Amino acid sequence: MMQRGFVKCGGRYTHWRAMGSGPVVVMLHESPRSSTSLIPLMEALSEQFYCIALDTPGYGASDPLPERFAPIEAFADETLKALSLLGIETFQLYGTHTGAAIACEIGRRAPDRTHSLLLDGLALFTPEEQGPLLEKYLLPQEPAWDGSHLMRIWSRIRDQALFFPFYDRSPAARLDVPNTDLGFMLRSAIGFIEAGDHYRDGYQAALTYDARARAETLAMPGRVHAIEGDLISSHLPRAGGTALDVITAPLPQSQWLTETR
């Protein structure tokens, strides 16, 4: 049975959901979504693990950090404080996309608390890739009286179902397999709307985080992998040579679940 609640940390609230029993697995979602996106994985793991998923600061029902465009380190510190207040001192750690960057930094900052680390779809952008993404991916998202901002959000999500990044409609950016999952698109749209303009905060933190350099210093068992269809699965080989075990080819759904477990 799913449990949900809030923990107050420094005047801000962090939302969490949990289920299962066994060793604790802390789970961190991608941007701009929330712990809702992790429910299917929580259900799949709950017979073996106590899964607790947090809405990261500024997403879902969690309050944003006081500083706009704070680095990943601030997201990691806030998460560690929330876990301590929840009485969770040691854990295994799962993160996907932005959540993977936060998880990587938590592993660095709290190696005595982190038993193992799974980074699912870890972003490792080059400096040449970062510039255009920071300029064109992080569009301000202010509400418009006529609701036209909602159409812009949906158009962005729909475009990214065909191209990555969404603003590049060149043949080279076209996805081999378009995303036709309307449920996924709807949940992504809800994530953008819930986060408002704060959606940019987590994205920027992940885009500018030097995950490779940080991963080289990790001191616990860890792995990087990605599911088939992951937009940044091409980054997997970039994690080679770090302290992490890397599965360099994206995994089909059933194998991904087995490897994750």
CSV table of C-alpha atoms in Angstrom, one decimal:
chain,number,residue,atom,x,y,z
A,1,MET,CA,0.0,0.0,0.0
A,2,MET,CA,1.3,3.5,-0.9
A,3,GLN,CA,2.0,5.9,1.9
A,4,ARG,CA,2.4,9.7,1.3
A,5,GLY,CA,3.5,12.6,3.4
A,6,PHE,CA,5.5,15.8,3.8
A,7,VAL,CA,8.6,16.6,5.8
A,8,LYS,CA,9.3,20.2,6.8
A,9,CYS,CA,12.9,21.2,6.2
A,10,GLY,CA,14.1,24.8,6.8
A,11,GLY,CA,10.7,26.3,6.3
A,12,ARG,CA,10.1,24.3,3.1
A,13,TYR,CA,8.1,21.1,2.6
A,14,THR,CA,9.3,18.0,0.7
A,15,HIS,CA,6.7,15.6,-0.5
A,16,TRP,CA,7.4,11.8,-0.4
A,17,ARG,CA,5.7,8.6,-1.2
A,18,ALA,CA,6.7,5.1,-0.1
A,19,MET,CA,5.7,1.5,-0.3
A,20,GLY,CA,7.1,-2.0,0.2
A,21,SER,CA,9.3,-3.6,2.8
A,22,GLY,CA,13.0,-4.6,3.1
A,23,PRO,CA,16.2,-2.7,2.5
A,24,VAL,CA,15.6,1.0,1.9
A,25,VAL,CA,15.9,2.3,-1.7
A,26,VAL,CA,15.6,6.1,-2.1
A,27,MET,CA,14.4,7.1,-5.5
A,28,LEU,CA,14.8,10.4,-7.3
A,29,HIS,CA,12.8,11.3,-10.5
A,30,GLU,CA,13.6,13.1,-13.7
A,31,SER,CA,12.7,16.7,-14.5
A,32,PRO,CA,10.1,18.2,-14.9
A,33,ARG,CA,8.1,15.3,-13.4
A,34,SER,CA,7.6,14.1,-9.9
A,35,SER,CA,7.7,10.9,-7.8
A,36,THR,CA,4.5,9.9,-9.6
A,37,SER,CA,6.6,8.8,-12.5
A,38,LEU,CA,8.4,6.3,-10.3
A,39,ILE,CA,5.3,4.5,-9.1
A,40,PRO,CA,5.5,1.7,-11.6
A,41,LEU,CA,9.1,1.0,-10.6
A,42,MET,CA,8.2,1.2,-6.9
A,43,GLU,CA,5.4,-1.3,-7.4
A,44,ALA,CA,7.8,-3.7,-9.3
A,45,LEU,CA,10.4,-3.5,-6.5
A,46,SER,CA,8.2,-3.3,-3.4
A,47,GLU,CA,8.2,-7.0,-2.7
A,48,GLN,CA,11.9,-6.9,-2.1
A,49,PHE,CA,12.6,-3.3,-1.0
A,50,TYR,CA,11.2,-0.4,1.0
A,51,CYS,CA,11.0,2.2,-1.8
A,52,ILE,CA,10.7,5.9,-0.9
A,53,ALA,CA,10.5,8.4,-3.7
A,54,LEU,CA,10.9,12.1,-3.1
A,55,ASP,CA,9.6,15.0,-5.2
A,56,THR,CA,12.8,17.0,-5.7
A,57,PRO,CA,12.8,20.7,-4.8
A,58,GLY,CA,10.5,22.7,-7.0
A,59,TYR,CA,8.8,19.7,-8.6
A,60,GLY,CA,5.6,17.9,-7.8
A,61,ALA,CA,4.3,18.9,-4.4
A,62,SER,CA,7.8,19.9,-3.0
A,63,ASP,CA,8.6,23.6,-2.4
A,64,PRO,CA,11.5,25.0,-4.5
A,65,LEU,CA,14.9,26.0,-3.1
A,66,PRO,CA,15.1,29.6,-2.0
A,67,GLU,CA,17.8,30.3,-4.6
A,68,ARG,CA,16.9,30.2,-8.3
A,69,PHE,CA,19.2,28.1,-10.5
A,70,ALA,CA,21.0,26.5,-7.5
A,71,PRO,CA,23.6,23.9,-8.4
A,72,ILE,CA,23.1,20.1,-8.0
A,73,GLU,CA,24.9,20.3,-4.7
A,74,ALA,CA,22.0,22.3,-3.2
A,75,PHE,CA,19.5,19.7,-4.4
A,76,ALA,CA,21.6,17.0,-2.9
A,77,ASP,CA,21.9,18.7,0.5
A,78,GLU,CA,18.2,19.4,0.6
A,79,THR,CA,17.5,15.7,-0.1
A,80,LEU,CA,19.9,14.5,2.6
A,81,LYS,CA,18.3,16.8,5.1
A,82,ALA,CA,14.8,15.6,4.3
A,83,LEU,CA,15.9,11.9,4.6
A,84,SER,CA,17.5,12.6,8.0
A,85,LEU,CA,14.3,14.2,9.2
A,86,LEU,CA,12.4,11.1,8.0
A,87,GLY,CA,14.8,8.9,10.0
A,88,ILE,CA,16.4,7.4,7.0
A,89,GLU,CA,20.1,7.3,7.7
A,90,THR,CA,21.4,4.7,5.3
A,91,PHE,CA,20.0,3.6,2.0
A,92,GLN,CA,20.5,2.3,-1.5
A,93,LEU,CA,20.0,5.1,-4.1
A,94,TYR,CA,18.3,5.2,-7.5
A,95,GLY,CA,18.1,8.3,-9.7
A,96,THR,CA,17.0,8.9,-13.2
A,97,HIS,CA,18.1,11.9,-15.4
A,98,THR,CA,18.2,14.9,-13.1
A,99,GLY,CA,17.6,12.5,-10.3
A,100,ALA,CA,20.7,10.6,-11.4
A,101,ALA,CA,22.8,13.8,-11.1
A,102,ILE,CA,21.4,14.5,-7.6
A,103,ALA,CA,22.0,10.8,-6.6
A,104,CYS,CA,25.6,11.0,-7.9
A,105,GLU,CA,26.2,14.1,-5.7
A,106,ILE,CA,24.5,12.5,-2.7
A,107,GLY,CA,26.9,9.5,-3.1
A,108,ARG,CA,29.9,11.9,-3.0
A,109,ARG,CA,28.6,13.9,-0.1
A,110,ALA,CA,27.4,11.0,2.0
A,111,PRO,CA,29.4,7.9,1.2
A,112,ASP,CA,28.8,6.6,4.8
A,113,ARG,CA,25.0,6.7,4.2
A,114,THR,CA,24.9,5.4,0.6
A,115,HIS,CA,25.3,1.6,0.3
A,116,SER,CA,25.0,1.5,-3.5
A,117,LEU,CA,24.1,3.7,-6.4
A,118,LEU,CA,22.1,3.2,-9.6
A,119,LEU,CA,22.2,6.1,-12.1
A,120,ASP,CA,19.6,5.5,-14.8
A,121,GLY,CA,20.1,7.7,-17.9
A,122,LEU,CA,22.8,9.9,-16.4
A,123,ALA,CA,23.4,13.0,-18.5
A,124,LEU,CA,27.0,13.7,-19.5
A,125,PHE,CA,26.8,16.7,-21.8
A,126,THR,CA,29.9,18.1,-23.4
A,127,PRO,CA,30.7,21.9,-23.2
A,128,GLU,CA,29.8,22.2,-26.9
A,129,GLU,CA,26.4,20.6,-26.2
A,130,GLN,CA,25.7,22.6,-23.0
A,131,GLY,CA,25.7,26.1,-24.6
A,132,PRO,CA,22.8,25.6,-27.1
A,133,LEU,CA,20.8,23.6,-24.5
A,134,LEU,CA,21.2,26.3,-21.9
A,135,GLU,CA,20.1,28.9,-24.5
A,136,LYS,CA,17.3,27.1,-26.2
A,137,TYR,CA,16.1,24.3,-23.9
A,138,LEU,CA,15.4,26.4,-20.8
A,139,LEU,CA,12.6,28.6,-22.1
A,140,PRO,CA,11.0,30.9,-19.5
A,141,GLN,CA,7.5,29.6,-18.6
A,142,GLU,CA,5.3,32.4,-17.5
A,143,PRO,CA,1.5,31.9,-17.5
A,144,ALA,CA,-0.5,33.8,-20.1
A,145,TRP,CA,-4.0,35.1,-19.5
A,146,ASP,CA,-5.3,33.3,-22.6
A,147,GLY,CA,-3.7,30.0,-21.6
A,148,SER,CA,-1.4,30.1,-24.6
A,149,HIS,CA,1.5,28.9,-22.4
A,150,LEU,CA,-0.3,25.6,-22.1
A,151,MET,CA,-0.2,25.1,-25.8
A,152,ARG,CA,3.5,26.0,-25.9
A,153,ILE,CA,4.1,23.3,-23.2
A,154,TRP,CA,2.2,20.7,-25.2
A,155,SER,CA,3.9,21.7,-28.4
A,156,ARG,CA,7.3,21.3,-26.8
A,157,ILE,CA,6.5,17.8,-25.5
A,158,ARG,CA,5.0,16.7,-28.8
A,159,ASP,CA,8.1,18.0,-30.7
A,160,GLN,CA,10.3,16.1,-28.3
A,161,ALA,CA,8.4,12.9,-29.1
A,162,LEU,CA,9.9,13.2,-32.6
A,163,PHE,CA,13.2,15.1,-32.1
A,164,PHE,CA,15.8,15.6,-29.4
A,165,PRO,CA,16.3,18.3,-28.5
A,166,PHE,CA,12.8,19.5,-29.3
A,167,TYR,CA,13.9,22.7,-31.0
A,168,ASP,CA,16.2,20.9,-33.5
A,169,ARG,CA,14.0,19.6,-36.3
A,170,SER,CA,16.9,18.4,-38.5
A,171,PRO,CA,17.1,14.9,-39.8
A,172,ALA,CA,20.1,14.2,-37.5
A,173,ALA,CA,17.9,15.0,-34.4
A,174,ARG,CA,14.9,12.9,-35.4
A,175,LEU,CA,14.3,10.0,-33.1
A,176,ASP,CA,14.6,6.5,-34.6
A,177,VAL,CA,11.5,5.5,-32.7
A,178,PRO,CA,9.0,8.3,-32.0
A,179,ASN,CA,7.3,8.4,-28.6
A,180,THR,CA,3.6,7.7,-29.2
A,181,ASP,CA,2.7,7.4,-25.4
A,182,LEU,CA,0.1,10.1,-24.9
A,183,GLY,CA,-0.1,9.2,-21.2
A,184,PHE,CA,3.6,10.0,-20.8
A,185,MET,CA,3.1,13.3,-22.7
A,186,LEU,CA,0.2,14.2,-20.4
A,187,ARG,CA,2.2,13.4,-17.2
A,188,SER,CA,5.1,15.5,-18.6
A,189,ALA,CA,2.8,18.4,-19.3
A,190,ILE,CA,1.4,18.2,-15.7
A,191,GLY,CA,5.0,18.2,-14.4
A,192,PHE,CA,5.8,21.4,-16.4
A,193,ILE,CA,2.6,23.1,-15.1
A,194,GLU,CA,3.2,22.1,-11.4
A,195,ALA,CA,6.8,23.3,-11.5
A,196,GLY,CA,6.0,26.6,-13.3
A,197,ASP,CA,9.1,28.5,-14.2
A,198,HIS,CA,11.0,26.6,-11.5
A,199,TYR,CA,11.2,23.7,-14.1
A,200,ARG,CA,14.3,25.5,-15.4
A,201,ASP,CA,16.1,25.2,-12.0
A,202,GLY,CA,16.6,21.4,-12.0
A,203,TYR,CA,17.3,21.2,-15.7
A,204,GLN,CA,20.0,23.8,-15.5
A,205,ALA,CA,21.6,22.2,-12.4
A,206,ALA,CA,21.7,18.8,-14.3
A,207,LEU,CA,23.0,20.4,-17.6
A,208,THR,CA,25.9,22.1,-15.9
A,209,TYR,CA,26.8,19.3,-13.4
A,210,ASP,CA,30.2,17.7,-14.2
A,211,ALA,CA,28.9,14.2,-13.6
A,212,ARG,CA,31.9,12.4,-15.0
A,213,ALA,CA,34.4,14.2,-12.8
A,214,ARG,CA,32.2,13.5,-9.8
A,215,ALA,CA,31.6,9.9,-10.7
A,216,GLU,CA,35.4,9.3,-10.7
A,217,THR,CA,35.5,9.9,-6.9
A,218,LEU,CA,32.6,7.7,-5.8
A,219,ALA,CA,33.5,5.1,-3.1
A,220,MET,CA,30.5,2.7,-3.2
A,221,PRO,CA,29.2,0.1,-5.7
A,222,GLY,CA,27.5,1.8,-8.5
A,223,ARG,CA,26.1,1.4,-12.0
A,224,VAL,CA,25.0,3.5,-15.0
A,225,HIS,CA,22.4,2.1,-17.4
A,226,ALA,CA,19.4,3.3,-19.4
A,227,ILE,CA,16.2,1.9,-20.8
A,228,GLU,CA,15.7,1.4,-24.6
A,229,GLY,CA,14.3,4.7,-26.0
A,230,ASP,CA,16.0,6.9,-23.4
A,231,LEU,CA,16.7,10.2,-25.1
A,232,ILE,CA,20.3,10.3,-23.7
A,233,SER,CA,21.2,6.7,-23.9
A,234,SER,CA,24.0,7.8,-26.3
A,235,HIS,CA,25.7,9.2,-23.2
A,236,LEU,CA,26.3,5.8,-21.7
A,237,PRO,CA,29.8,5.2,-23.2
A,238,ARG,CA,30.8,8.6,-21.8
A,239,ALA,CA,30.7,7.2,-18.3
A,240,GLY,CA,33.3,4.6,-19.1
A,241,GLY,CA,36.5,4.7,-17.1
A,242,THR,CA,34.9,6.0,-13.9
A,243,ALA,CA,34.4,4.2,-10.6
A,244,LEU,CA,31.0,3.0,-11.9
A,245,ASP,CA,30.0,-0.2,-13.7
A,246,VAL,CA,28.5,0.9,-17.1
A,247,ILE,CA,26.1,-1.0,-19.3
A,248,THR,CA,26.8,0.9,-22.6
A,249,ALA,CA,23.9,-0.4,-24.6
A,250,PRO,CA,20.3,0.7,-23.7
A,251,LEU,CA,18.3,-2.2,-22.2
A,252,PRO,CA,14.9,-3.5,-23.4
A,253,GLN,CA,12.1,-3.0,-20.9
A,254,SER,CA,12.2,-6.5,-19.3
A,255,GLN,CA,16.0,-6.6,-19.1
A,256,TRP,CA,16.1,-3.1,-17.7
A,257,LEU,CA,13.8,-4.1,-14.9
A,258,THR,CA,15.9,-7.2,-14.1
A,259,GLU,CA,19.1,-5.2,-14.1
A,260,THR,CA,17.5,-2.4,-12.0
A,261,ARG,CA,16.4,-5.0,-9.4
